[in-house]
Short mmCIF file of C-alpha atoms and ligand atoms in Angstrom, two decimals:
data_model
loop_
_atom_site.label_atom_id
_atom_site.label_comp_id
_atom_site.label_asym_id
_atom_site.label_seq_id
_atom_site.Cartn_x
_atom_site.Cartn_y
_atom_site.Cartn_z
CA MET A 1 -69.65 -76.18 82.13
CA ALA A 2 -72.73 -74.85 80.35
CA LYS A 3 -72.14 -73.67 76.80
CA ASN A 4 -73.67 -70.25 77.37
CA MET A 5 -73.17 -69.19 80.92
CA ARG A 6 -75.65 -66.31 80.75
CA SER A 7 -77.72 -64.80 77.99
CA ALA A 8 -76.79 -61.36 76.70
CA ALA A 9 -78.57 -58.43 78.25
CA GLY A 10 -76.91 -55.72 76.15
CA THR A 11 -78.77 -54.09 73.31
CA HIS A 12 -75.96 -51.82 72.15
CA SER A 13 -74.58 -51.88 68.63
CA THR A 14 -71.30 -53.71 68.14
CA GLY A 15 -70.20 -51.30 65.39
CA PRO A 16 -67.62 -48.53 65.72
CA SER A 17 -68.46 -45.50 67.79
CA ARG A 18 -69.67 -42.39 65.99
CA PRO A 19 -66.96 -40.04 64.69
CA ASP A 20 -66.31 -37.37 67.28
CA ARG A 21 -64.77 -33.95 66.97
CA GLN A 22 -61.66 -34.90 68.90
CA SER A 23 -60.43 -37.39 66.29
CA ASP A 24 -57.94 -36.03 63.76
CA LYS A 25 -59.39 -34.75 60.47
CA TYR A 26 -58.12 -37.65 58.39
CA THR A 27 -59.65 -40.22 60.78
CA ARG A 28 -63.01 -38.42 60.56
CA PHE A 29 -62.75 -38.27 56.75
CA VAL A 30 -62.11 -42.00 56.26
CA SER A 31 -64.62 -43.16 58.85
CA ALA A 32 -67.69 -42.75 56.63
CA GLY A 33 -69.08 -42.33 53.11
CA LEU A 34 -66.88 -41.18 50.25
CA GLY A 35 -63.76 -40.94 52.43
CA ARG A 36 -64.08 -44.55 53.51
CA ASP A 37 -64.56 -45.80 49.92
CA LEU A 38 -61.64 -43.73 48.68
CA ALA A 39 -59.23 -44.89 51.40
CA SER A 40 -60.27 -48.47 50.86
CA ARG A 41 -59.68 -48.31 47.08
CA LEU A 42 -56.33 -46.54 47.40
CA GLY A 43 -55.10 -48.82 50.19
CA LEU A 44 -54.65 -45.85 52.56
CA PRO A 45 -54.67 -46.23 56.37
CA GLN A 46 -58.19 -46.51 57.75
CA PRO A 47 -57.99 -45.63 61.43
CA ALA A 48 -61.12 -46.46 63.38
CA ILE A 49 -62.93 -44.19 65.80
CA LEU A 50 -61.89 -45.78 69.08
CA ARG A 51 -64.31 -46.76 71.82
CA ARG A 52 -63.35 -44.81 74.94
CA TYR A 53 -64.60 -45.01 78.51
CA GLU A 54 -68.01 -43.52 79.20
CA SER A 55 -69.55 -43.62 82.64
CA GLY A 56 -72.54 -45.96 82.64
CA ALA A 57 -71.67 -47.61 79.31
CA PRO A 58 -71.33 -51.41 79.32
CA LEU A 59 -67.84 -52.76 79.98
CA ILE A 60 -67.99 -54.63 76.70
CA THR A 61 -70.79 -55.13 74.21
CA GLY A 62 -71.46 -58.66 73.01
CA PRO A 63 -70.51 -62.09 74.30
CA VAL A 64 -67.12 -62.76 75.88
CA LEU A 65 -65.56 -66.03 74.76
CA VAL A 66 -63.23 -67.63 77.32
CA GLU A 67 -60.91 -70.08 75.50
CA GLY A 68 -58.81 -72.58 77.42
CA SER A 69 -59.50 -75.81 79.27
CA SER A 70 -57.60 -75.31 82.53
CA ALA A 71 -59.13 -75.00 85.99
CA GLY A 72 -57.91 -71.39 85.88
CA ALA A 73 -59.99 -70.76 82.76
CA ASP A 74 -63.08 -72.25 84.42
CA ALA A 75 -62.57 -70.16 87.55
CA LEU A 76 -62.16 -66.98 85.52
CA ALA A 77 -65.24 -67.67 83.37
CA THR A 78 -67.31 -68.15 86.51
CA ARG A 79 -65.91 -65.00 88.11
CA LEU A 80 -66.74 -62.92 85.01
CA LEU A 81 -70.43 -63.61 85.57
CA ASP A 82 -70.21 -61.17 88.50
CA TRP A 83 -69.64 -58.44 85.91
CA ASP A 84 -72.91 -59.26 84.19
CA LEU A 85 -71.17 -60.39 81.02
CA ASP A 86 -72.51 -62.86 78.49
CA VAL A 87 -69.75 -65.43 79.02
CA ARG A 88 -69.31 -68.26 76.50
CA ARG A 89 -67.01 -71.26 76.76
CA HIS A 90 -67.47 -72.29 73.11
CA ALA A 91 -67.63 -70.20 69.97
CA ALA A 92 -70.96 -70.19 68.16
CA PRO A 93 -70.62 -69.51 64.41
CA LYS A 94 -71.67 -66.08 63.18
CA THR A 95 -72.03 -64.60 66.66
CA ARG A 96 -70.47 -61.12 67.01
CA LEU A 97 -68.08 -61.35 69.93
CA GLY A 98 -67.26 -58.45 72.23
CA ALA A 99 -64.07 -60.06 73.48
CA ILE A 100 -62.00 -63.23 73.46
CA ILE A 101 -59.97 -64.22 76.53
CA LEU A 102 -57.39 -66.90 75.91
CA VAL A 103 -56.28 -68.58 79.14
CA LEU A 104 -52.97 -70.46 78.82
CA ASP A 105 -51.95 -70.69 82.48
CA GLU A 106 -50.90 -74.34 82.38
CA LEU A 107 -48.71 -74.38 79.26
CA ALA A 108 -45.90 -76.95 79.53
CA ASP A 109 -44.73 -77.12 75.90
CA PRO A 110 -45.10 -75.05 72.70
CA SER A 111 -46.85 -78.00 71.02
CA GLU A 112 -49.86 -77.36 73.29
CA LEU A 113 -50.50 -73.98 71.68
CA SER A 114 -51.87 -75.18 68.36
CA GLY A 115 -55.41 -76.09 69.48
CA PRO A 116 -56.38 -73.07 71.61
CA VAL A 117 -54.54 -70.49 69.50
CA ARG A 118 -56.05 -71.67 66.20
CA SER A 119 -59.42 -71.83 67.86
CA VAL A 120 -59.06 -68.13 68.77
CA GLY A 121 -57.91 -67.49 65.20
CA ALA A 122 -61.12 -69.02 63.87
CA SER A 123 -63.16 -66.63 66.04
CA LEU A 124 -61.29 -63.45 65.11
CA ARG A 125 -63.51 -62.76 62.10
CA ASP A 126 -66.44 -62.62 64.51
CA LEU A 127 -64.80 -60.06 66.78
CA ALA A 128 -66.79 -56.83 66.86
CA ALA A 129 -65.32 -53.45 65.95
CA ASN A 130 -63.43 -52.14 69.01
CA GLY A 131 -63.48 -55.70 70.36
CA ARG A 132 -60.80 -57.08 72.64
CA VAL A 133 -58.50 -60.08 72.80
CA VAL A 134 -56.72 -60.72 76.10
CA THR A 135 -54.29 -63.56 76.76
CA ILE A 136 -53.55 -64.81 80.26
CA SER A 137 -50.34 -66.80 80.58
CA ARG A 138 -47.42 -67.29 82.94
CA SER A 139 -44.00 -65.63 83.01
CA ALA A 140 -41.20 -67.43 81.21
CA SER A 141 -38.53 -67.22 83.89
CA ALA A 142 -35.07 -68.64 83.27
CA ASP A 143 -35.32 -71.24 86.05
CA LEU A 144 -38.12 -73.15 84.28
CA ASP A 145 -37.98 -76.36 82.33
CA PRO A 146 -36.88 -75.22 78.80
CA ALA A 147 -40.02 -76.58 77.11
CA ALA A 148 -42.30 -74.73 79.56
CA ALA A 149 -40.27 -71.53 79.13
CA ALA A 150 -40.50 -71.92 75.34
CA GLY A 151 -44.26 -72.35 75.47
CA ARG A 152 -44.77 -69.37 77.77
CA LYS A 153 -42.48 -67.12 75.74
CA ALA A 154 -44.24 -68.13 72.51
CA VAL A 155 -47.31 -66.25 73.77
CA ASP A 156 -45.29 -63.06 73.34
CA GLY A 157 -44.94 -63.56 69.60
CA ILE A 158 -48.54 -64.68 69.20
CA LEU A 159 -50.01 -61.70 71.04
CA ARG A 160 -47.87 -59.06 69.35
CA SER A 161 -48.58 -60.47 65.90
CA MET A 162 -52.27 -60.94 66.51
CA ALA A 163 -52.54 -57.30 67.65
CA LYS A 164 -51.10 -56.26 64.30
CA GLU A 165 -53.70 -58.34 62.44
CA LEU A 166 -56.75 -56.86 64.19
CA ARG A 167 -58.70 -54.02 62.55
CA HIS A 168 -61.53 -51.58 63.30
CA GLY A 169 -60.19 -50.43 66.66
CA ALA A 170 -59.92 -53.92 68.15
CA THR A 171 -56.89 -54.52 70.38
CA ALA A 172 -55.01 -57.48 71.84
CA ASN A 173 -53.12 -57.32 75.13
CA GLY A 174 -51.74 -59.89 77.54
CA ILE A 175 -51.68 -60.49 81.28
CA ILE A 176 -48.69 -62.43 82.60
CA LEU A 177 -49.07 -64.20 85.92
CA GLY A 178 -46.12 -64.24 88.30
CA ALA A 179 -45.56 -67.25 90.55
CA GLY A 180 -47.80 -65.74 93.24
CA ALA A 181 -50.81 -64.93 91.04
CA HIS A 182 -53.72 -66.99 89.75
CA THR A 183 -56.32 -66.24 87.08
CA THR A 184 -58.80 -64.59 89.45
CA ALA A 185 -56.31 -62.59 91.56
CA ALA A 186 -57.32 -58.96 92.23
CA GLY A 187 -54.55 -57.70 89.95
CA VAL A 188 -55.72 -59.93 87.13
CA MET A 189 -59.34 -58.84 87.48
CA GLY A 190 -58.26 -55.18 87.54
CA ALA A 191 -56.01 -55.60 84.50
CA LEU A 192 -58.66 -57.56 82.64
CA ARG A 193 -61.25 -54.90 83.31
CA PHE A 194 -58.85 -52.22 82.06
CA PHE A 195 -58.06 -54.14 78.88
CA LEU A 196 -61.73 -55.01 78.14
CA SER A 197 -63.00 -51.47 78.71
CA GLY A 198 -62.68 -48.31 76.66
CA ARG A 199 -60.09 -47.10 79.19
CA SER A 200 -57.41 -49.01 77.28
CA ALA A 201 -58.43 -47.67 73.83
CA PHE A 202 -54.84 -46.75 72.85
CA VAL A 203 -53.07 -49.66 74.58
CA ASP A 204 -52.36 -52.39 72.05
CA GLY A 205 -49.94 -55.32 71.80
CA GLN A 206 -48.80 -54.90 75.41
CA PHE A 207 -48.27 -57.21 78.39
CA LEU A 208 -48.90 -56.45 82.03
CA THR A 209 -47.25 -58.62 84.64
CA VAL A 210 -49.26 -59.33 87.78
CA ALA A 211 -46.51 -60.63 90.04
CA THR A 212 -48.48 -61.38 93.20
CA GLY A 213 -52.00 -62.07 94.33
CA SER A 214 -52.08 -58.95 96.50
CA GLY A 215 -54.41 -56.03 95.91
CA GLU A 216 -58.02 -55.27 96.64
CA LEU A 217 -61.03 -55.02 94.39
CA PRO A 218 -62.74 -51.62 94.68
CA GLN A 219 -66.19 -51.25 96.20
CA ALA A 220 -67.32 -49.52 93.01
CA TRP A 221 -65.47 -50.11 89.74
CA ASP A 222 -66.24 -46.61 88.45
CA ARG A 223 -64.78 -44.93 91.56
CA PRO A 224 -61.74 -47.06 92.38
CA LEU A 225 -59.82 -44.11 93.88
CA ALA A 226 -62.47 -42.92 96.34
CA GLY A 227 -60.88 -41.65 99.56
CA ARG A 228 -57.38 -41.39 98.04
CA VAL A 229 -55.30 -38.22 97.65
CA ALA A 230 -53.17 -37.81 94.52
CA ALA A 231 -50.47 -35.27 93.63
CA VAL A 232 -49.97 -34.74 89.89
CA THR A 233 -46.96 -32.77 88.64
CA GLY A 234 -47.17 -30.76 85.42
CA ALA A 235 -50.95 -30.63 85.88
CA ALA A 236 -51.56 -27.20 84.32
CA ARG A 237 -52.03 -28.53 80.80
CA GLY A 238 -51.68 -31.42 78.36
CA ILE A 239 -51.37 -34.92 79.70
CA GLY A 240 -51.03 -33.75 83.34
CA ALA A 241 -54.35 -31.89 83.21
CA ALA A 242 -56.00 -35.00 81.74
CA ILE A 243 -54.50 -37.12 84.54
CA ALA A 244 -55.87 -34.71 87.18
CA ARG A 245 -59.35 -34.89 85.61
CA THR A 246 -59.32 -38.68 85.27
CA LEU A 247 -58.11 -39.30 88.83
CA HIS A 248 -60.83 -36.95 90.06
CA ARG A 249 -63.44 -38.75 87.96
CA ASP A 250 -62.30 -42.01 89.56
CA GLY A 251 -62.86 -40.57 93.04
CA ALA A 252 -59.47 -39.14 94.12
CA ASP A 253 -58.82 -35.74 95.70
CA VAL A 254 -56.23 -34.06 93.51
CA ILE A 255 -53.29 -31.78 94.28
CA ALA A 256 -52.39 -30.11 90.99
CA VAL A 257 -48.69 -29.13 90.89
CA ASP A 258 -46.96 -26.92 88.31
CA VAL A 259 -44.47 -24.07 88.02
CA PRO A 260 -45.52 -20.59 89.27
CA ALA A 261 -45.46 -19.30 85.65
CA ALA A 262 -48.36 -21.67 84.91
CA GLY A 263 -50.31 -20.40 87.95
CA GLU A 264 -53.44 -19.37 86.06
CA PRO A 265 -54.09 -22.54 84.05
CA LEU A 266 -53.06 -24.55 87.13
CA ALA A 267 -55.73 -22.86 89.25
CA ALA A 268 -58.27 -23.51 86.48
CA VAL A 269 -57.48 -27.23 86.46
CA ALA A 270 -57.52 -27.41 90.27
CA ASN A 271 -60.94 -25.68 90.32
CA ASP A 272 -62.22 -27.97 87.63
CA VAL A 273 -61.40 -31.06 89.68
CA ARG A 274 -62.36 -29.45 93.00
CA GLY A 275 -58.81 -30.06 94.19
CA THR A 276 -56.00 -27.79 95.37
CA ALA A 277 -53.20 -26.09 93.42
CA LEU A 278 -49.55 -26.06 94.46
CA GLN A 279 -47.20 -23.75 92.57
CA LEU A 280 -43.84 -25.47 92.68
CA ASP A 281 -40.80 -26.04 90.52
CA ILE A 282 -40.11 -29.74 91.04
CA THR A 283 -36.37 -29.23 90.62
CA ALA A 284 -36.26 -27.36 93.96
CA ASP A 285 -34.38 -29.31 96.64
CA ASP A 286 -37.38 -29.24 98.97
CA ALA A 287 -40.02 -30.08 96.33
CA GLY A 288 -40.87 -33.44 97.94
CA GLU A 289 -41.14 -31.85 101.39
CA ARG A 290 -43.39 -29.11 100.04
CA ILE A 291 -45.77 -31.58 98.40
CA LEU A 292 -45.90 -33.57 101.66
CA ALA A 293 -46.54 -30.42 103.73
CA HIS A 294 -49.29 -29.27 101.34
CA ALA A 295 -50.90 -32.73 101.38
CA ARG A 296 -50.78 -32.89 105.20
CA GLN A 297 -52.26 -29.43 105.71
CA ARG A 298 -54.91 -29.41 102.99
CA HIS A 299 -55.87 -33.07 102.59
CA GLY A 300 -54.58 -34.96 105.65
CA ARG A 301 -52.98 -37.69 103.56
CA LEU A 302 -51.03 -38.55 100.40
CA ASP A 303 -51.57 -41.83 98.59
CA ILE A 304 -50.70 -41.36 94.93
CA VAL A 305 -47.93 -39.40 93.23
CA VAL A 306 -47.91 -38.99 89.46
CA HIS A 307 -44.58 -37.76 88.09
CA ASN A 308 -45.83 -36.26 84.85
CA ALA A 309 -43.95 -32.95 84.53
CA GLY A 310 -41.42 -33.23 81.74
CA ILE A 311 -39.60 -31.12 79.18
CA THR A 312 -37.87 -31.59 75.83
CA ARG A 313 -34.80 -29.66 74.64
CA ASP A 314 -34.06 -31.43 71.36
CA LYS A 315 -30.70 -31.18 69.60
CA LEU A 316 -28.51 -33.66 67.73
CA LEU A 317 -25.90 -35.01 70.12
CA ALA A 318 -23.12 -33.46 68.05
CA ASN A 319 -24.59 -30.03 68.87
CA MET A 320 -25.81 -30.74 72.39
CA ASP A 321 -24.94 -28.03 74.93
CA ALA A 322 -24.78 -28.47 78.71
CA ALA A 323 -27.87 -26.32 79.36
CA ARG A 324 -30.10 -28.51 77.18
CA TRP A 325 -28.71 -31.75 78.56
CA ASP A 326 -28.73 -30.73 82.20
CA SER A 327 -32.19 -29.17 82.28
CA VAL A 328 -33.85 -32.25 80.78
CA ILE A 329 -32.10 -34.59 83.20
CA ALA A 330 -32.91 -32.27 86.13
CA VAL A 331 -36.67 -32.07 85.45
CA ASN A 332 -37.35 -35.50 83.95
CA ILE A 333 -35.43 -37.76 86.32
CA SER A 334 -33.30 -36.14 89.05
CA ALA A 335 -36.30 -34.33 90.56
CA GLN A 336 -38.26 -37.60 90.68
CA LEU A 337 -35.41 -39.46 92.39
CA ARG A 338 -35.07 -36.74 95.01
CA MET A 339 -38.80 -36.45 95.68
CA ASN A 340 -39.26 -40.23 95.90
CA ARG A 341 -36.67 -40.37 98.72
CA ASP A 342 -38.75 -37.85 100.66
CA PHE A 343 -42.04 -39.63 99.97
CA LEU A 344 -40.68 -43.04 100.95
CA ALA A 345 -39.32 -41.61 104.21
CA SER A 346 -42.66 -40.05 105.20
CA GLU A 347 -45.33 -41.91 107.17
CA LEU A 348 -47.91 -39.85 105.33
CA PHE A 349 -47.11 -41.95 102.25
CA HIS A 350 -47.10 -45.43 103.82
CA ASP A 351 -50.71 -46.58 103.32
CA HIS A 352 -50.59 -48.66 100.11
CA PRO A 353 -48.94 -45.80 98.20
CA ARG A 354 -48.71 -45.59 94.44
CA ILE A 355 -46.16 -43.81 92.28
CA ILE A 356 -46.71 -43.58 88.54
CA SER A 357 -44.04 -41.99 86.39
CA VAL A 358 -44.61 -40.82 82.82
CA ALA A 359 -41.82 -42.16 80.60
CA SER A 360 -41.91 -42.22 76.78
CA THR A 361 -41.45 -44.66 73.91
CA SER A 362 -38.42 -42.46 73.07
CA GLY A 363 -36.83 -43.89 76.20
CA ILE A 364 -37.38 -47.41 74.86
CA ALA A 365 -36.61 -47.06 71.15
CA GLY A 366 -34.52 -43.87 71.10
CA ASN A 367 -35.28 -40.90 68.88
CA ARG A 368 -33.11 -38.76 66.62
CA GLY A 369 -32.30 -35.45 68.28
CA GLN A 370 -33.42 -36.66 71.70
CA THR A 371 -30.41 -38.27 73.43
CA ASN A 372 -31.04 -36.11 76.49
CA TYR A 373 -34.79 -36.78 76.58
CA ALA A 374 -34.42 -40.51 75.79
CA ALA A 375 -31.73 -40.79 78.49
CA SER A 376 -34.09 -39.22 81.03
CA LYS A 377 -37.04 -41.41 80.04
CA ALA A 378 -34.98 -44.63 79.97
CA ALA A 379 -33.68 -43.54 83.39
CA VAL A 380 -37.29 -43.32 84.62
CA ILE A 381 -37.78 -46.95 83.60
CA GLY A 382 -34.62 -47.98 85.49
CA MET A 383 -35.66 -45.96 88.53
CA VAL A 384 -39.11 -47.56 88.57
CA ALA A 385 -37.68 -51.10 88.40
CA ALA A 386 -35.31 -50.45 91.30
CA THR A 387 -37.80 -48.58 93.47
CA ALA A 388 -40.39 -51.37 93.31
CA ARG A 389 -38.88 -53.34 96.21
CA LEU A 390 -38.78 -50.17 98.34
CA MET A 391 -42.54 -49.75 97.93
CA GLU A 392 -43.35 -53.32 98.97
CA PRO A 393 -43.09 -52.91 102.77
CA PHE A 394 -45.98 -50.42 102.58
CA GLY A 395 -48.15 -52.50 100.24
CA GLY A 396 -47.24 -49.93 97.58
CA SER A 397 -46.24 -50.01 93.96
CA ILE A 398 -44.43 -47.90 91.40
CA ASN A 399 -44.84 -48.20 87.65
CA ALA A 400 -44.20 -46.20 84.50
CA VAL A 401 -46.47 -45.45 81.58
CA ALA A 402 -44.72 -44.84 78.27
CA PRO A 403 -46.83 -42.80 75.86
CA GLY A 404 -46.19 -42.96 72.13
CA PHE A 405 -47.60 -40.27 69.81
CA ILE A 406 -50.17 -38.31 71.81
CA GLU A 407 -52.17 -35.42 70.35
CA THR A 408 -51.04 -32.48 72.51
CA GLY A 409 -49.67 -28.98 72.02
CA MET A 410 -46.21 -30.59 71.96
CA THR A 411 -46.96 -32.86 68.98
CA GLN A 412 -49.02 -30.14 67.22
CA LYS A 413 -45.73 -28.28 66.75
CA ILE A 414 -44.18 -31.09 64.68
CA PRO A 415 -44.20 -30.18 60.94
CA PHE A 416 -47.26 -31.59 59.12
CA ALA A 417 -45.62 -34.36 57.04
CA THR A 418 -43.47 -35.70 59.91
CA ARG A 419 -46.46 -35.52 62.24
CA GLU A 420 -48.71 -37.37 59.80
CA VAL A 421 -46.18 -40.22 59.43
CA ALA A 422 -45.50 -40.44 63.19
CA ARG A 423 -49.19 -40.51 63.98
CA ARG A 424 -49.97 -43.41 61.59
CA LEU A 425 -46.99 -45.61 62.54
CA ASN A 426 -48.86 -47.82 64.96
CA SER A 427 -51.40 -50.63 64.76
CA LEU A 428 -54.32 -48.25 65.37
CA GLN A 429 -53.02 -45.82 62.70
CA GLN A 430 -53.70 -42.70 64.77
CA GLY A 431 -52.37 -40.64 67.66
CA GLY A 432 -53.59 -41.20 71.18
CA ARG A 433 -55.20 -38.61 73.41
CA PRO A 434 -54.01 -37.25 76.75
CA GLU A 435 -56.97 -39.10 78.31
CA ASP A 436 -55.56 -42.41 77.08
CA VAL A 437 -52.39 -41.86 79.12
CA ALA A 438 -54.49 -40.67 82.03
CA GLU A 439 -56.60 -43.85 81.98
CA ALA A 440 -53.45 -46.00 82.23
CA VAL A 441 -52.22 -43.89 85.16
CA ALA A 442 -55.57 -44.18 86.95
CA PHE A 443 -55.63 -47.93 86.40
CA LEU A 444 -52.15 -48.33 87.94
CA ALA A 445 -53.15 -46.07 90.85
CA ALA A 446 -56.07 -48.30 91.84
CA GLY A 447 -56.07 -50.68 94.80
CA SER A 448 -56.48 -53.68 92.50
CA SER A 449 -53.12 -52.95 90.84
CA ALA A 450 -50.98 -53.67 93.93
CA GLY A 451 -49.52 -56.80 92.35
CA ILE A 452 -48.25 -54.80 89.37
CA ASN A 453 -44.95 -53.31 90.51
CA GLY A 454 -41.83 -52.05 88.74
CA THR A 455 -43.28 -52.39 85.23
CA VAL A 456 -43.73 -50.17 82.16
CA LEU A 457 -47.05 -49.93 80.37
CA ARG A 458 -46.86 -48.48 76.88
CA VAL A 459 -49.77 -46.34 75.70
CA CYS A 460 -48.80 -46.15 72.06
CA GLY A 461 -51.31 -48.05 69.91
CA GLN A 462 -48.55 -50.64 69.38
CA ASN A 463 -46.09 -48.17 67.96
CA MET A 464 -43.86 -49.80 65.36
CA VAL A 465 -40.71 -48.47 67.02
CA GLY A 466 -38.85 -50.34 69.72
CA GLN A 467 -40.08 -53.53 71.34
P1 NAI B 501 -46.61 -30.23 78.27
O1 NAI B 501 -45.36 -29.49 77.93
O2 NAI B 501 -47.87 -29.86 77.58
O3 NAI B 501 -46.86 -30.14 79.85
C1 NAI B 501 -45.85 -30.35 80.80
C2 NAI B 501 -46.19 -29.59 82.07
O4 NAI B 501 -45.12 -29.79 82.98
C3 NAI B 501 -46.32 -28.08 81.85
O5 NAI B 501 -47.51 -27.61 82.43
C4 NAI B 501 -45.09 -27.53 82.53
O6 NAI B 501 -45.26 -26.22 83.06
C5 NAI B 501 -44.84 -28.57 83.61
N1 NAI B 501 -43.45 -28.51 84.08
C6 NAI B 501 -42.32 -28.46 83.31
N2 NAI B 501 -41.25 -28.32 84.10
C7 NAI B 501 -41.69 -28.29 85.39
C8 NAI B 501 -41.05 -28.15 86.64
N3 NAI B 501 -39.72 -28.02 86.74
N4 NAI B 501 -41.80 -28.17 87.76
C9 NAI B 501 -43.16 -28.30 87.67
N5 NAI B 501 -43.82 -28.42 86.50
C10 NAI B 501 -43.10 -28.42 85.37
O7 NAI B 501 -46.24 -31.77 78.03
P2 NAI B 501 -47.18 -33.04 77.77
O8 NAI B 501 -47.18 -33.32 76.32
O9 NAI B 501 -48.47 -32.91 78.46
O10 NAI B 501 -46.28 -34.17 78.47
C11 NAI B 501 -46.47 -34.62 79.80
C12 NAI B 501 -45.52 -35.78 80.04
O11 NAI B 501 -45.71 -36.80 79.08
C13 NAI B 501 -44.05 -35.38 79.94
O12 NAI B 501 -43.30 -36.07 80.93
C14 NAI B 501 -43.67 -35.84 78.55
O13 NAI B 501 -42.29 -36.10 78.44
C15 NAI B 501 -44.49 -37.11 78.44
N6 NAI B 501 -44.74 -37.56 77.08
C16 NAI B 501 -45.49 -36.82 76.18
C17 NAI B 501 -45.74 -37.32 74.90
C18 NAI B 501 -46.59 -36.58 73.89
O14 NAI B 501 -46.78 -37.10 72.79
N7 NAI B 501 -47.12 -35.42 74.21
C19 NAI B 501 -45.19 -38.61 74.47
C20 NAI B 501 -44.40 -39.28 75.45
C21 NAI B 501 -44.22 -38.78 76.71
#
């Protein structure tokens, strides 16, 4: 294979993006001039301004190094040329790299890791700010030869540690191939594109499993949801409003759902995305039926459901009353279970449907004062895993996204000192934005993600809590 598969066409800077007004004040302060010098001398966190998705911007700036000597690595490198990337198969010293893809799809023993992994290590210093590392390996199932399972599982430790070593907004994430997937499967290409792009700005140290080769590549990568109809609950504000906007940007028609009390902001969001508004309390017994009826009458179809509506009623367990416990369980999980039964039973929802449920890192790691909330969010993860097989007959999928610390009205209410600590406790040393969660939802809603089913994708900047 040629050393340089195509010469670079990009002329964009490989440095960090300019500070923007949406970053928190501290991040803006330490991103330039005196603030940067001061933080550096005092050893304070130096969060980078993250590169986020912009329509028309290049997928990645700078060469993409594909490490690995398997046929799968060759096939992937060739396929990436379709994306107009400057693909390299060998590192050239002192070349700023946009991304490194480490393909380890034929690992049979941990001793085989040394060469390719250290080779990536040697290139890390050349990785541009906001650069990307993506590993592609196979799942370490229990029925494998122990040496093969050991090698495959070792990738877990490598990826998660490497992500913690990267700086300047760079991230590392992994794609795990199931038995039915190969390195150029639609699901792999979709996941790779997500990880390489600014859409995954706040996803770090995470793995996505592409179980099968199913799924379709979109006709246009910047409108992967064209022709699809999506219902988003809790869409009047916060993360739900961002999801509605992002799904619309990606081509979907949006049904914005929220409680009648939020009617005004709900209508504003629906207008903004040229969608329709549905005032509905999702805990109503007929909530699923009402969403289906609205979708049938106003849009003629329903393809995507995003269970985003959620509430917190925090209290230490010793002081927990029934009202707090029951309301959180009712909104955050029971309503979803009930609605999913209706959706699955309806022919309107049988054309490659997608369900994406918003969980939380609290449901993975637990959180003081949140037994009710963590129970409901862990329950979402259990529900998603067990609903996956029910989606398969329709070519559908269901997944969860688990946000960490996201800058919303909810987290603004946390007292300053606690908030400041919580926000820095991840590899990117900052909170995420509602749009970051929305990007993960949109990615999972796309046709290319069909092979990703029953999983949880954390959007937490590699939060130090939990797994
Ligand atoms: P938010 O409180 O700003 O918005 C939630 C929306 O859901 C509101 O518009 C509300 O009216 C609606 N809603 C509540 N109960 C409803 C019901 N019974 N029927 C219909 N709509 C209802 O919350 P935020 O921060 O935007 O959170 C959205 C989701 O993300 C929630 O599921 C939350 O648990 C989850 N999450 C948020 C994190 C954060 O840092 N903000 C972190 C982890 C998860």
